[in-house]
Each structure stands twice: as structure tokens, then as C-alpha cells.
XYZ file of C-alpha atoms in Angstrom:
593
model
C 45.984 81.538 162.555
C 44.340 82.162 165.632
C 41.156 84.765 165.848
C 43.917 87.693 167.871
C 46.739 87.082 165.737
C 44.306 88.214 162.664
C 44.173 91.423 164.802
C 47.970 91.473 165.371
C 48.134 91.357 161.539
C 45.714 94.446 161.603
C 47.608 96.373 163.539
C 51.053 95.568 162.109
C 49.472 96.031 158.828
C 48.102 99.390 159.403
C 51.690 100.956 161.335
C 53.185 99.528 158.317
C 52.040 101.783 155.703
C 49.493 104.339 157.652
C 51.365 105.210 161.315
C 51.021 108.752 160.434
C 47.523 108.796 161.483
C 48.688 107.662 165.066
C 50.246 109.814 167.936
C 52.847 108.330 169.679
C 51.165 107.307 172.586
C 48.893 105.252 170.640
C 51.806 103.601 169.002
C 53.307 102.422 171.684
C 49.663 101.006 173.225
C 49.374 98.874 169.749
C 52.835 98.111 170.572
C 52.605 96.748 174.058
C 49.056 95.127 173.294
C 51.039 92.922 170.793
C 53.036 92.034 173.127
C 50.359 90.526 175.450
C 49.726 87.013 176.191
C 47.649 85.181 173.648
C 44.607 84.094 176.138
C 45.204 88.112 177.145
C 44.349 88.938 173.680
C 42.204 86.510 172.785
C 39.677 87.326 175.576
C 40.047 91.385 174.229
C 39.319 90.069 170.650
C 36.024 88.288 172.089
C 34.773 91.151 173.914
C 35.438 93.503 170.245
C 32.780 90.904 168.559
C 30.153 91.778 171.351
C 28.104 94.514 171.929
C 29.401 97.265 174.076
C 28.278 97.258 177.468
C 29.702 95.780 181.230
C 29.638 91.807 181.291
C 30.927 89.326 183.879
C 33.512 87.627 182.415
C 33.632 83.631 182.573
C 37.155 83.375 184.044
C 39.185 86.647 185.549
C 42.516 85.244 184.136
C 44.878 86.905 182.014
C 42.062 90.151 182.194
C 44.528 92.294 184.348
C 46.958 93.325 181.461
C 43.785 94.566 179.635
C 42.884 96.833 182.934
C 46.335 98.181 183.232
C 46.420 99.720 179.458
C 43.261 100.933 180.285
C 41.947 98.814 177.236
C 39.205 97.506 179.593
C 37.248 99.291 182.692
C 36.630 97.323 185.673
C 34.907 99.875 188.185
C 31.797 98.669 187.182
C 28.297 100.827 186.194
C 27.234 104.140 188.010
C 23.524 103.279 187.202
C 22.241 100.794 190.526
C 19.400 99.597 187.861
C 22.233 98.485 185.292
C 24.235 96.756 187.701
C 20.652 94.752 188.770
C 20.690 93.682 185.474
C 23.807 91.640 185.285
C 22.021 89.258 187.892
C 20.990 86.121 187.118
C 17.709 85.640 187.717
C 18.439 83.391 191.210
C 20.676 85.929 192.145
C 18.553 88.481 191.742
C 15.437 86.960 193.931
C 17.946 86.835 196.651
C 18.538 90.121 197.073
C 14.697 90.744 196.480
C 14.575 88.250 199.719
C 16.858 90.213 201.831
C 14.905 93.466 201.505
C 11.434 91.498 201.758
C 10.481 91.582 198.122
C 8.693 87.900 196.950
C 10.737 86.283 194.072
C 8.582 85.090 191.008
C 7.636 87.690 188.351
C 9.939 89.137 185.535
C 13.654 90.558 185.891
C 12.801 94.139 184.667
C 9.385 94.306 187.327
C 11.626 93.000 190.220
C 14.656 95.337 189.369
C 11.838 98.194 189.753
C 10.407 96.874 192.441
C 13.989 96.816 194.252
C 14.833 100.700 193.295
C 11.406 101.740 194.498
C 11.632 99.928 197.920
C 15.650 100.728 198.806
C 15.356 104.737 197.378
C 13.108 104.733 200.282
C 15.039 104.120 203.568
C 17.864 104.524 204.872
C 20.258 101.425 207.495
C 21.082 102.371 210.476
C 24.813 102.075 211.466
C 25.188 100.587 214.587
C 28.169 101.968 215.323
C 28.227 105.055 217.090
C 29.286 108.261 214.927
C 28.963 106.576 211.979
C 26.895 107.667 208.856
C 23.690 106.334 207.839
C 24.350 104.180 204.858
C 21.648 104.310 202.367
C 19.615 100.697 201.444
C 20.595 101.942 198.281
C 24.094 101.868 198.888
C 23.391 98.521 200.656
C 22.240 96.940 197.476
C 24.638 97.458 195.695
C 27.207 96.529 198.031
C 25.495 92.986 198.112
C 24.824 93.036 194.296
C 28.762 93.807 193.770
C 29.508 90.534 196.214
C 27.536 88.627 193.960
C 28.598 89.663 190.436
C 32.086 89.752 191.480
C 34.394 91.675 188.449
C 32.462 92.873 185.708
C 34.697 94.535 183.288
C 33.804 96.396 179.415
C 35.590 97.855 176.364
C 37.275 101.362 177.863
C 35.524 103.981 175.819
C 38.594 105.762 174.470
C 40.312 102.687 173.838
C 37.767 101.455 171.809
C 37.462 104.549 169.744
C 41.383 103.902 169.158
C 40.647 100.278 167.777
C 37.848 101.548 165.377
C 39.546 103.998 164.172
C 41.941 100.957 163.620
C 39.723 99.392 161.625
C 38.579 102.876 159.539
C 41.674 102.841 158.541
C 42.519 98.899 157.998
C 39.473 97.939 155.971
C 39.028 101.280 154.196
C 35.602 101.573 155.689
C 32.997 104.448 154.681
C 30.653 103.424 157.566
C 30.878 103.168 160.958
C 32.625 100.075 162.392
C 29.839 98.932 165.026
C 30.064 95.765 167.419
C 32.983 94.430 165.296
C 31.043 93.486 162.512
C 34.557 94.332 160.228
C 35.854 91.446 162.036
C 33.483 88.776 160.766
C 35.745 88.407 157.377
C 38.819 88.210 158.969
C 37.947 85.265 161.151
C 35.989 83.423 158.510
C 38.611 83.603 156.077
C 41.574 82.272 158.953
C 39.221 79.355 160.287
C 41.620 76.199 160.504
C 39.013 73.507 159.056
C 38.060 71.399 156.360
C 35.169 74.371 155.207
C 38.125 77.407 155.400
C 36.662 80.278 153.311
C 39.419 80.344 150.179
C 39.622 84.007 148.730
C 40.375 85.208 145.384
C 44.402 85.410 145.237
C 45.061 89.250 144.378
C 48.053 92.048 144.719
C 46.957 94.225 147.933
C 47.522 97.963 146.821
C 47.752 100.359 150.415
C 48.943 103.671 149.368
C 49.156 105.938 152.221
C 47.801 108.732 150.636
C 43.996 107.786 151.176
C 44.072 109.463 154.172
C 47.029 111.790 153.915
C 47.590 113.358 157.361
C 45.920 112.589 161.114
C 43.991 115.536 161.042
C 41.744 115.547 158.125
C 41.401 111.510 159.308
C 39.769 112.421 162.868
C 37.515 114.807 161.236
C 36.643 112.115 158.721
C 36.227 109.334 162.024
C 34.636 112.063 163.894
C 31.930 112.525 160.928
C 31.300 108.729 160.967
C 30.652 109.040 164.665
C 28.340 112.165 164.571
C 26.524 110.089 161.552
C 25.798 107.320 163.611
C 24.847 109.605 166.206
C 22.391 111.593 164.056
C 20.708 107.782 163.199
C 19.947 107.025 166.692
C 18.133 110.767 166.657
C 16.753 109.922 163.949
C 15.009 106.370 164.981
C 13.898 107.501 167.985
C 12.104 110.473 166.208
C 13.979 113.842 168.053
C 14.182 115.899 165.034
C 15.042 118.896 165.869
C 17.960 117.438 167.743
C 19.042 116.221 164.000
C 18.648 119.849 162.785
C 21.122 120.868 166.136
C 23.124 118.459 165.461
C 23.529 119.295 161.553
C 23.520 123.009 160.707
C 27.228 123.869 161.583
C 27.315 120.325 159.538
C 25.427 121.876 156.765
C 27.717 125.353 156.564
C 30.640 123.271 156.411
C 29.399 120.996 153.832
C 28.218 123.802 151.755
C 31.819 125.689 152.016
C 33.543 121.960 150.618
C 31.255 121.846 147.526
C 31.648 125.700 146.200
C 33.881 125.884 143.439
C 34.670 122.201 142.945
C 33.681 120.206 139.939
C 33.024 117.030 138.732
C 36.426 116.288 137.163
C 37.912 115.799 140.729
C 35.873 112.763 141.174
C 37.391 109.679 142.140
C 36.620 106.479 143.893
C 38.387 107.572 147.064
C 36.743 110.332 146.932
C 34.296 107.720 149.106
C 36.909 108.135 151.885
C 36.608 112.090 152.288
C 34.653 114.563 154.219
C 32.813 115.652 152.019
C 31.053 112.099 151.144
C 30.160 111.760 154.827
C 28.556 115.380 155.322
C 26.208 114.616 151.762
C 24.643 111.643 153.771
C 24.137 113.506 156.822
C 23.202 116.209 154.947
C 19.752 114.020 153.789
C 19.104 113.323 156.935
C 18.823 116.654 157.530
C 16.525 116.632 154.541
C 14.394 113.991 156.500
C 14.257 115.991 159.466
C 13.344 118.699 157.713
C 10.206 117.124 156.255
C 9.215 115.750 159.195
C 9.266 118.796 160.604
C 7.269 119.610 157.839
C 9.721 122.756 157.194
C 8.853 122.393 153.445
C 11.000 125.704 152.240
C 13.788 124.878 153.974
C 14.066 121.427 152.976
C 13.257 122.493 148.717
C 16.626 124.892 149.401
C 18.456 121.625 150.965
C 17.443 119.183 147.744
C 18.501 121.965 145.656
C 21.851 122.234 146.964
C 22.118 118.374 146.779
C 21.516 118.914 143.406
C 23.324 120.938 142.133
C 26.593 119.857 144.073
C 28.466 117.408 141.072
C 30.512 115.656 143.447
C 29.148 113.319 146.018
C 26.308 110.683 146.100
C 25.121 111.445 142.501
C 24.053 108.169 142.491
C 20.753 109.793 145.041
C 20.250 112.455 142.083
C 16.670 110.631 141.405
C 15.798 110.690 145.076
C 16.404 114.310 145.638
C 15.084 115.225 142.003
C 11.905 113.202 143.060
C 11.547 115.123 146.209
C 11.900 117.879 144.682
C 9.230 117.566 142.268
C 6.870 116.521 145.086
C 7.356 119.551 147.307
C 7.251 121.895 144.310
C 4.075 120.961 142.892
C 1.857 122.110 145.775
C 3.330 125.564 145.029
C 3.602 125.309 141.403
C 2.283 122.812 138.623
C 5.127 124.196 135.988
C 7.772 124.254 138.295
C 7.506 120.787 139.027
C 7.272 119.786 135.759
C 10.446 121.649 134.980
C 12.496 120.097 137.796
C 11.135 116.718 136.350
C 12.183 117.650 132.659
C 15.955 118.666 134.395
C 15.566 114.720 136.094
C 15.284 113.104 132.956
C 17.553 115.070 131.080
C 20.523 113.852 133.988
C 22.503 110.971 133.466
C 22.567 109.958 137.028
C 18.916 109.684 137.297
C 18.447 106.010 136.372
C 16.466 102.589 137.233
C 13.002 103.006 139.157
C 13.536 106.306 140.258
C 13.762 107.655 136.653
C 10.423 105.503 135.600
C 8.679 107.070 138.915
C 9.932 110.757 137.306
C 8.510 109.803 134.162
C 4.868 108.922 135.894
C 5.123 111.565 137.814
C 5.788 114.314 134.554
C 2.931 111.711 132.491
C 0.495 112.765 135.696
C 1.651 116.881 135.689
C 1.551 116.732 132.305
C -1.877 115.366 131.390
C -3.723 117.479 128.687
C -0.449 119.737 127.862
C 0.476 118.872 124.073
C 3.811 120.329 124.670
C 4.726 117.459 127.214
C 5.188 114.163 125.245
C 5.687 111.401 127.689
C 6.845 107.707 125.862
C 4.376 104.654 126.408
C 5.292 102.779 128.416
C 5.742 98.876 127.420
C 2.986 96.654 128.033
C 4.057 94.032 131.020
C 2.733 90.022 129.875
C 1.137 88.643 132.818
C -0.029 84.818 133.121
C -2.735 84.081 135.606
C -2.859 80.504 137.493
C -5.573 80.032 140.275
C -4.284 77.996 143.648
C -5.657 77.175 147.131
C -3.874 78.999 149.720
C -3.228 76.834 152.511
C -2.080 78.921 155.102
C -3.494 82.134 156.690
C -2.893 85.599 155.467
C -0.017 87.318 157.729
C 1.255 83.721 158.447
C 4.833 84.011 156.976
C 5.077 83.350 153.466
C 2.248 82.493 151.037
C 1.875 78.967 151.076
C -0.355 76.752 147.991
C -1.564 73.797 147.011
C -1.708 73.417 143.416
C -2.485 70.156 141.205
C -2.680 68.086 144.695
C 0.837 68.920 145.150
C 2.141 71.862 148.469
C 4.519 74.661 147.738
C 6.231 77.138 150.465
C 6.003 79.674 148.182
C 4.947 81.484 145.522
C 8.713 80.965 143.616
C 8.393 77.207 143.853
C 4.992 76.786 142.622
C 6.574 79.526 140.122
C 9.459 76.708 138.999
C 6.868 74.325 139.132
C 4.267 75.286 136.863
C 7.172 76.333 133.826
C 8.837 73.141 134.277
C 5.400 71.748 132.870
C 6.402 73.265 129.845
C 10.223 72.151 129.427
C 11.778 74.887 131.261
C 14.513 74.107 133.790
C 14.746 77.567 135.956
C 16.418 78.516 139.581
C 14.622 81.207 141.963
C 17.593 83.813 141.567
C 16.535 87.343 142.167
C 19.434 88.474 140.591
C 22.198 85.850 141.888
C 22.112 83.913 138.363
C 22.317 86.990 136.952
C 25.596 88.364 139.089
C 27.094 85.663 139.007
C 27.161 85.129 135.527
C 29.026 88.222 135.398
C 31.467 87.212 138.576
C 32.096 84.035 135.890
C 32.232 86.067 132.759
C 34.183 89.212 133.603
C 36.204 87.377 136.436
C 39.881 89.320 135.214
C 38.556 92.200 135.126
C 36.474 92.194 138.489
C 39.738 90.820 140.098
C 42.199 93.124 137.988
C 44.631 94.357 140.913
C 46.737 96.891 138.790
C 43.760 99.413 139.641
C 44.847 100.653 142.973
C 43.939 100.766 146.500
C 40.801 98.494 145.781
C 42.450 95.655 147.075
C 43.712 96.937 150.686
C 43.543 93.241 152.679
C 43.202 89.392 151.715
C 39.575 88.327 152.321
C 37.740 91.046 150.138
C 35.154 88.919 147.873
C 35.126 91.927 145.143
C 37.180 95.450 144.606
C 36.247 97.853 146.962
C 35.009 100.116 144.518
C 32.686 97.443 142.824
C 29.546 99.118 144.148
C 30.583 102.966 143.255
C 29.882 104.966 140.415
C 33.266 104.148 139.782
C 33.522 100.609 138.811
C 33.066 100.908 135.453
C 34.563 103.719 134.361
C 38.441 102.469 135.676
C 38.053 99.116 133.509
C 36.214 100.390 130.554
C 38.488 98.942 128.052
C 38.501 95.443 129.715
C 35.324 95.063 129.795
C 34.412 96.625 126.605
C 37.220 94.368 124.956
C 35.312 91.483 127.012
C 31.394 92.610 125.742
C 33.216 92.037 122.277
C 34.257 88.822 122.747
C 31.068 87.759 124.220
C 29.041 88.842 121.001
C 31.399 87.307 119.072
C 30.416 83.828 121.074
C 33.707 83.373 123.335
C 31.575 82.963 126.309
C 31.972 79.441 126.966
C 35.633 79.702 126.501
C 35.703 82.619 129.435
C 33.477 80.309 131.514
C 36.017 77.204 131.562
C 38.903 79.750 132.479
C 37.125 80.254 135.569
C 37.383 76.710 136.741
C 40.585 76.389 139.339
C 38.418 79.540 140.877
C 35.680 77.379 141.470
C 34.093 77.961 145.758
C 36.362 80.979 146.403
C 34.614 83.658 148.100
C 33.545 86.114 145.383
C 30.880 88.003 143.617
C 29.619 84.242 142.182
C 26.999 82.340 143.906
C 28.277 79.091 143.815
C 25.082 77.212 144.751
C 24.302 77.349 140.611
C 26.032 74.791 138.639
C 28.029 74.678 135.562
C 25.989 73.213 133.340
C 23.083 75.618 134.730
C 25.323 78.469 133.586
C 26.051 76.716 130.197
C 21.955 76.171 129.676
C 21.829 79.900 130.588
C 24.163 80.965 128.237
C 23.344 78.671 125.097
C 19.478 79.674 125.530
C 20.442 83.384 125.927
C 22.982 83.456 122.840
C 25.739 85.486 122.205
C 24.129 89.177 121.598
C 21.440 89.000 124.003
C 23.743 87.953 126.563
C 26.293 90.487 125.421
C 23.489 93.428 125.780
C 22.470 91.955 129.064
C 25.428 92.342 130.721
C 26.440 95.617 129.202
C 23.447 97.034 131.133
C 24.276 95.341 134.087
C 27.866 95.984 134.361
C 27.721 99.918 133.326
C 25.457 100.494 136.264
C 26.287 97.560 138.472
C 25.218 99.167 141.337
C 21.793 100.137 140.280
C 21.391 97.182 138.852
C 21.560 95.005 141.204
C 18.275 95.130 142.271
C 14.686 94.582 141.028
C 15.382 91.912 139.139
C 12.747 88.892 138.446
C 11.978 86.007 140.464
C 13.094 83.265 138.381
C 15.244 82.532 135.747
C 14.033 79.716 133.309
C 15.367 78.005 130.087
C 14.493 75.280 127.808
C 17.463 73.910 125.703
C 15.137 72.031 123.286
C 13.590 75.176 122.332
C 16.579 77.360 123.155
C 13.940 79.910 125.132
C 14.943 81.931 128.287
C 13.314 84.026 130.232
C 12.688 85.703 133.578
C 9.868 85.521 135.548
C 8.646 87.867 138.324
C 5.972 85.938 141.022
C 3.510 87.584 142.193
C 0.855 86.518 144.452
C -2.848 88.012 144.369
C -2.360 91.162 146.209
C 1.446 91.973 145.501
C 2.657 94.451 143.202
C 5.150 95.064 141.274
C 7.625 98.128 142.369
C 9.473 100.879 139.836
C 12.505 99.568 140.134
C 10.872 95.735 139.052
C 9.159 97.511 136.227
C 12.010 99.322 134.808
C 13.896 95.848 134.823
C 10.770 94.293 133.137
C 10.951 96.893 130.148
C 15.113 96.681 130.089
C 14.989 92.954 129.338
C 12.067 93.678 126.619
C 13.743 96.539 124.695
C 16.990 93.557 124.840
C 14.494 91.086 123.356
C 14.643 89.145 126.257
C 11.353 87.525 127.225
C 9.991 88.685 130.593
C 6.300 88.207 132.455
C 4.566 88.227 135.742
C 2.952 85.113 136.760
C 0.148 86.261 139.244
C -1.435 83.552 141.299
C -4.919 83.940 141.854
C -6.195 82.686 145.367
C -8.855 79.628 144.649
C -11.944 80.465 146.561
């Protein structure tokens, strides 16, 4: 399949089940750009993948069809120091020549120097009668000669194709420099190395986005969102609180009234999810700002709203604490009480809660805070060999180099019988990909499945996961404990290299020696923890993973070199795996003097 006939398929796929969120005249533009030469639509396809802006185009073929459906604009830019910059850099010291500029030097100081010197005069027109014609105008006569046609993406067509893709790949985000593309072509190359994905029903019910309006307001949020970022990085924060409070009222009149039991996994694809993000960014303003009351009553409301981003309940709760205890010392420790005491509040940001109540706290009998575990730590002394701030730490250690503190990590344990992989979390994930394949993959839930070359459900990283294949993966915890796992693992074998949640760099037997040294109940409690709160999860886990079959030990090891430390969300994973009896330590590497 060539790259534009995975777009034809996008389209077609789309007015197939979801026209209703097109006007006619839009219809009929998909229509007649389907209809357009190959090469026509290949070139438009190439220009999606790019970032937006005016180009010169290698060859003007087959181009015009894309001008006439106003798909691309050809009039070229109204800014004289944007047009400059399509030069090449020859090109560009020739016009410097004509207006007595010396070539040599850098584009951007030559493009400067050319505004400076033709905003100054003025050409005489010979001709008598006529006008003067500015040098400006001059210059950009000559610089037109010399680019010849420089087209880009029409800005209203564009909007129509990512709205497009909104819509095609389900997207909560907002579809920049056809980065939703990158998929679809990978997974259509025509070569020995195609990308093979997992074989699955596609579910599209129309009803995700039920009508066109509440759709635009739901593309128009992801626009204003992306808008707010830019704000944002360039540091104009009282443009984000502009841009957000009629946001913030409308926001605030979705979540009054509505409770938790309305909560789905599309409920991703609504309004309302949209406005809660923007809605901390308005928090950030606000604190940058340093408008402390007004962003305590915005955490608040994020609070105590039950429906969207719950999964940010320790952020805000955290926030919360920390503006509140400047004003008051019981307040705080109240809101941090409330933290622990909700469900959502989990990982990292529930151990930095705890800390935080432990320092309130200190001296109050009536606050009882639990120990925390101790963390083993093994110390090993190596020569650093290269300087600090020089990319990675690099060692030498019993006359031998490493490139990093992970491979002198694997190293030093396989001097003890262990066998181990530098995972951070891939053994771990894809373990479950392997274990809990069927149910990952199950396609009777609907509309997480929407095209052919997802590599997991789209809800997989939602609150939601869990909860819609609870009994499957209960029923599969069970068998696990009752020492089934090797029989799951050889199921998964004709699935072996398709694009999935499984990192197939780790082999077999690696996952057998993983297994057999974890045994059935530690393995079964590991990846009830994981799978419950996948999404949480899936960070902050150790280094290494390590096993000796001879001994039938596992464990995980976080590396550390002398001055890093470890993070909440790495200690919380070090005390899950030691409340599951599952050996954990940091191996700090002390740097030889």
C-alpha cells in the first residue's frame, strides 16, 4: 500500500461510520481529493509529515490540483524576512551583491543586514509618471525570481485534515506535524522488516462523538490547549489566565451535579477532559503569578470534581498542602490526612504526602505516620573515566571500561551467578504483554480497537483498563498462582515480533529464568500490582532485573552513581517489591579518588 492510499483508507474509513461530523462541503473536498492523481497525493501526504510553514517544492508537477482545492497556498509569505529565508545560502549572497552588501557571514546576520539597508531607500522609476518602487519591493521581486513557487499546507484545509485525524485515531491530544501518521506508514511499509500488528476486531461506534457540534468544541479545545502551551513556554502568564477564565466558568458549569458513576473510558474524548488539563495550567499560571488564593480555590475545585483526571488527585492534593501550610500548620495536615485517605492518590505522590504529614506532624502524638522500610544499599568504589557533565557516567572497574553505570551494574552481579538485563520496567511490561496477552488484546470491549496498527487498547493507559477486564484478569492472577504461567507463555508463540506492549529484544528463555526464579505467588502478586494500576505503574521501576537459576534468586536492582538519588516514585517501587517479598537494593558506586 502506498504512503496516500493509507490516507485514502483514513478518509474512507472515517465517512464510513463518522460523516456526521462533516458539512457537505467538506465531503465533497475528501471526495474529490480521492480522486486525485497518486503523485498529486502523494506529494500532499509528504508535506502533512513536515512541519507547517512555506517550502520550495523539488518538482512543481502534479502541485496544481492541490492549489485549486485550496488544499495548498501558493502566494507565498507577507513577511520580506521569511521569504529571505527560503534562500539558499548562494542565492542569498547574490542578492546581498546587488544591493552592495559583502557575502560571507551567517544567513540570519545577512537577512538583517538586507532589511536594514533596502527599508532605507527608495528606486527610482525611470519612466516618467511612474511610482517610486521601494528597494524593498525590489527585493523581493528578485528574491521571488529566484525561489520560483513556494507553496504550504492552506490553513483551513489543514484544520479539516486534523480534525480528520481527531476523529480517525480517536486522539485526546492535538495532532501536530503529522506525528498520527507515523503508525500508519510503518505498519504499510512493503519490505522484508514490515511492522506485523496484533490481528484484532476494530470496534467504531459512531456515538463517541455524537453530533458535529459538541466535536468542534471538543477540536476547538485541543486547539486553544495547544495554544495555552506555547503561552505557557514562552512564560506570558497572564495571557494563560485571558485565555482560560471563560475556560474555567465553563468547566466549572460541566462538573456541578455530575458524579462519578458516569465515568467511562470515553469519557477521555469529551469536553470536559480537555478543560481539567487546561484548567492546571491555569493552576500553573496562577502560581507563577504567585496569585496563591486564587490558585488554593482552583486545586480545590480540581479536587473535589469526581470525574476527570483523578489520576492528578496526588498532584493537586500535594499542592494543596504546600500552599496551605504557610497559612495554616493544621489545615495542611488535614488536606494531607483527606490525600491519604483517597484511593486515587497512589505511587510517589502518595509517599511524598506521607513525608510531607511525617514533617507537619513532628511532635503531635495524635499523628501516627508508618516507618517507612529500610532501602539495602551495596557500595562498590570505581574510577570514573570521563568528566563530570560529559554524557553519561563512564568507569573503569577491575581493569575492565563500562558506558555506564547499568553495565558495570550487570557486571558486578554476574560475579555472583546472576544473569540480569538493564530493563527499567520493559522486562517487567512485557512479561505482562506475554502473560495477560487475551486479555490485553480482548476486542469484545468496544471502541478500543478503532484502526489496524494500534500496539495496545486504547484505553490501556486510563483509569479504565482494569476495571472493563476484571474478571479476565482476575481469572488469569489465579491461574498464575496456581503455576500455569509457563503454559500462558508458550500460547504466546505464533505472536512472537508483532508490534505490541512486549519488548521483544528479551528472549524466551530470559522470560522462563524470570519466571522460574520469581515463582508462582510472587509473580502472581507482582503483576496484580502492576496491572491494577498499569498506568502508575509504569514508571520508577529499578534498573536491572537479575536472576540466578542455581539459586532460584531474583531481584531488582536500582544503579545509582555517587551523587544520584533516588526519586518518590523509585522509592515507593522499592518498598512495593519488599512488602511482595521480592528482593530489591541500590547499588551506589562510589567514585575512586
Amino acid at each position: 500500500m502506498q504512503y496516500s492510499e493509507q490516507l485514502d483508507t483514513i478518509i474512507a474509513t472515517v465517512l464510513e461510520h463518522e460523516q456526521h461530523l462533516f458539512d457537505q462541503e467538506e465531503i465533497l473536498l475528501f471526495a474529490q481529493y480521492m480522486s486525485l492523481l497518486e503523485e498529486t497525493k502523494t506529494l500532499h501526504f509528504r508535506l502533512l509529515n513536515r512541519k507547517y510553514g512555506w517550502i520550495r517544492p523539488q518538482t512543481n508537477e502534479f502541485l496544481q490540483p492541490l492549489v485549486d482545492l485550496e488544499i495548498l497556498d501558493s502566494h507565498g509569505p507577507s513577511d520580506p524576512k521569511e521569504y529571505l529565508g527560503l534562500l539558499k545560502l548562494d542565492e542569498l549572497y547574490s542578492i546581498c551583491k546587488v544591493y552592495g552588501i559583502s557575502g560571507g557571514g551567517k544567513k540570519v546576520s545577512l537577512i538583517e543586514k538586507l532589511l536594514h539597508r533596502t527599508s532605507q531607500q527608495s528606486k527610482l522609476n525611470l519612466f516618467k509618471g511612474a511610482k517610486k518602487q521601494s528597494l524593498a519591493e525590489d527585493m523581493i521581486q528578485k528574491t521571488r525570481k529566484k525561489l520560483g513557487l513556494v507553496v504550504r499546507l492552506n490553513e483551513k484545509r489543514l484544520l479539516l485534515f486534523q480534525r480528520l485525524f481527531v476523529v480517525y485515531f480517536r486522539s485526546t491530544s492535538w495532532p501536530e506535524d503529522g506525528k498520527f501518521l507515523t503508525d500508519a506508514i510503518l505498519s504499510n511499509l512493503n519490505s522484508e522488516n514490515k511492522r506485523v500488528f496484533v490481528p484484532y476486531r476494530i470496534c467504531r461506534n459512531a456515538l463517541v462523538f455524537p453530533d458535529r457540534s459538541r466535536f468542534m468544541h471538543y477540536f476547538d479545545l485541543l486547539l486553544k490547549e495547544t495554544q495555552i502551551l506555547e503561552l505557557m513556554e514562552s512564560k506570558d502568564y497572564q495571557s494563560v489566565l485571558s485565555a482560560t477564565e471563560t475556560l474555567h466558568l465553563e468547566w466549572a458549569h460541566q462538573i456541578i451535579g455530575r458524579h462519578s458513576s458516569q465515568l467511562q473510558w470515553l469519557s477521555h474524548l469529551t469536553s470536559g477532559w480537555i478543560l481539567t488539563r487546561i484548567m492546571e495550567r491555569r493552576y500553573d499560571a496562577l502560581f507563577k503569578l504567585k496569585d496563591f488564593e486564587e490558585a488554593t480555590l482552583l486545586l480545590k475545585e480540581l479536587i473535589h470534581q469526581p470525574l476527570f483526571y483523578l489520576r492528578h488527585r496526588g498532584r493537586w492534593y500535594e499542592e494543596l498542602a504546600r500552599l496551605t501550610e504557610k497559612k495554616s500548620k493544621s489545615e495542611a495536615i488535614q488536606i494531607c490526612a483527606s490525600a491519604l485517605e483517597d484511593a486515587w492518590v497512589k505511587g510517589g505522590r502518595k509517599r511524598a504526602i506521607l513525608k510531607r504529614l511525617q514533617r507537619l506532624g513532628k511532635g503531635d502524638p495524635n499523628i501516627v505516620i508508618p516507618k517507612f522500610l529500610e532501602i539495602p544499599e551495596t557500595r562498590i568504589h570505581a574510577q570514573r573515566t570521563n568528566a563530570v557533565g560529559a554524557g553519561r557516567v563512564q568507569y573503569l572497574f577491575k581493569n575492565l571500561d563500562f558506558d555506564s553505570p547499568e553495565s558495570l551494574g550487570l557486571y558486578y552481579y554476574s560475579l555472583f551467578g546472576y544473569n540480569g538485563v538493564h530493563s527499567e520496567g520493559t522486562m517487567l511490561s512485557s512479561l505482562f504483554g506475554l502473560l495477560f496477552w487475551d486479555c490485553i488484546y480482548d476486542d469484545s470491549i468496544e471502541n478500543v480497537f478503532v484502526m489496524p496498527y494500534q500496539s495496545q487498547p486504547l484505553d490501556m493507559r486510563t483509569e479504565f483498563f482494569y476495571l472493563s477486564r476484571k474478571q479476565s484478569i482476575d481469572q488469569r492472577l489465579d491461574a498464575i498462582r496456581q503455576g500455569r504461567a509457563f503454559e500462558i507463555l508458550n500460547k504466546t508463540d505464533p505472536y512472537r515480533n508483532m508490534v505490541s506492549v512486549v519488548h521483544w529484544d528479551y528472549s524466551k528463555e530470559d522470560m522462563e529464568g524470570v519466571i522460574y526464579c520469581l515463582g508462582d505467588k510472587r509473580l502472581a502478586d507482582l503483576m496484580q500490582v502492576y496491572v491494577k494500576d498499569y498506568m502508575t505503574r509504569s514508571g520508577g521501576l529499578p534498573d536491572l532485573c537479575c536472576w540466578n537459576q542455581e539459586t532460584r534468586e531474583f531481584k531488582f536492582i536500582e544503579v545509582k552513581s555517587q551523587n544520584d538519588r533516588l526519586s518518590e516514585e523509585q522509592r515507593d517501587w522499592i518498598e512495593t517489591l519488599q512488602q511482595l517479598s521480592i528482593a530489591c537494593e541500590v547499588l551506589k558506586i562510589i567514585d575512586k579518588d
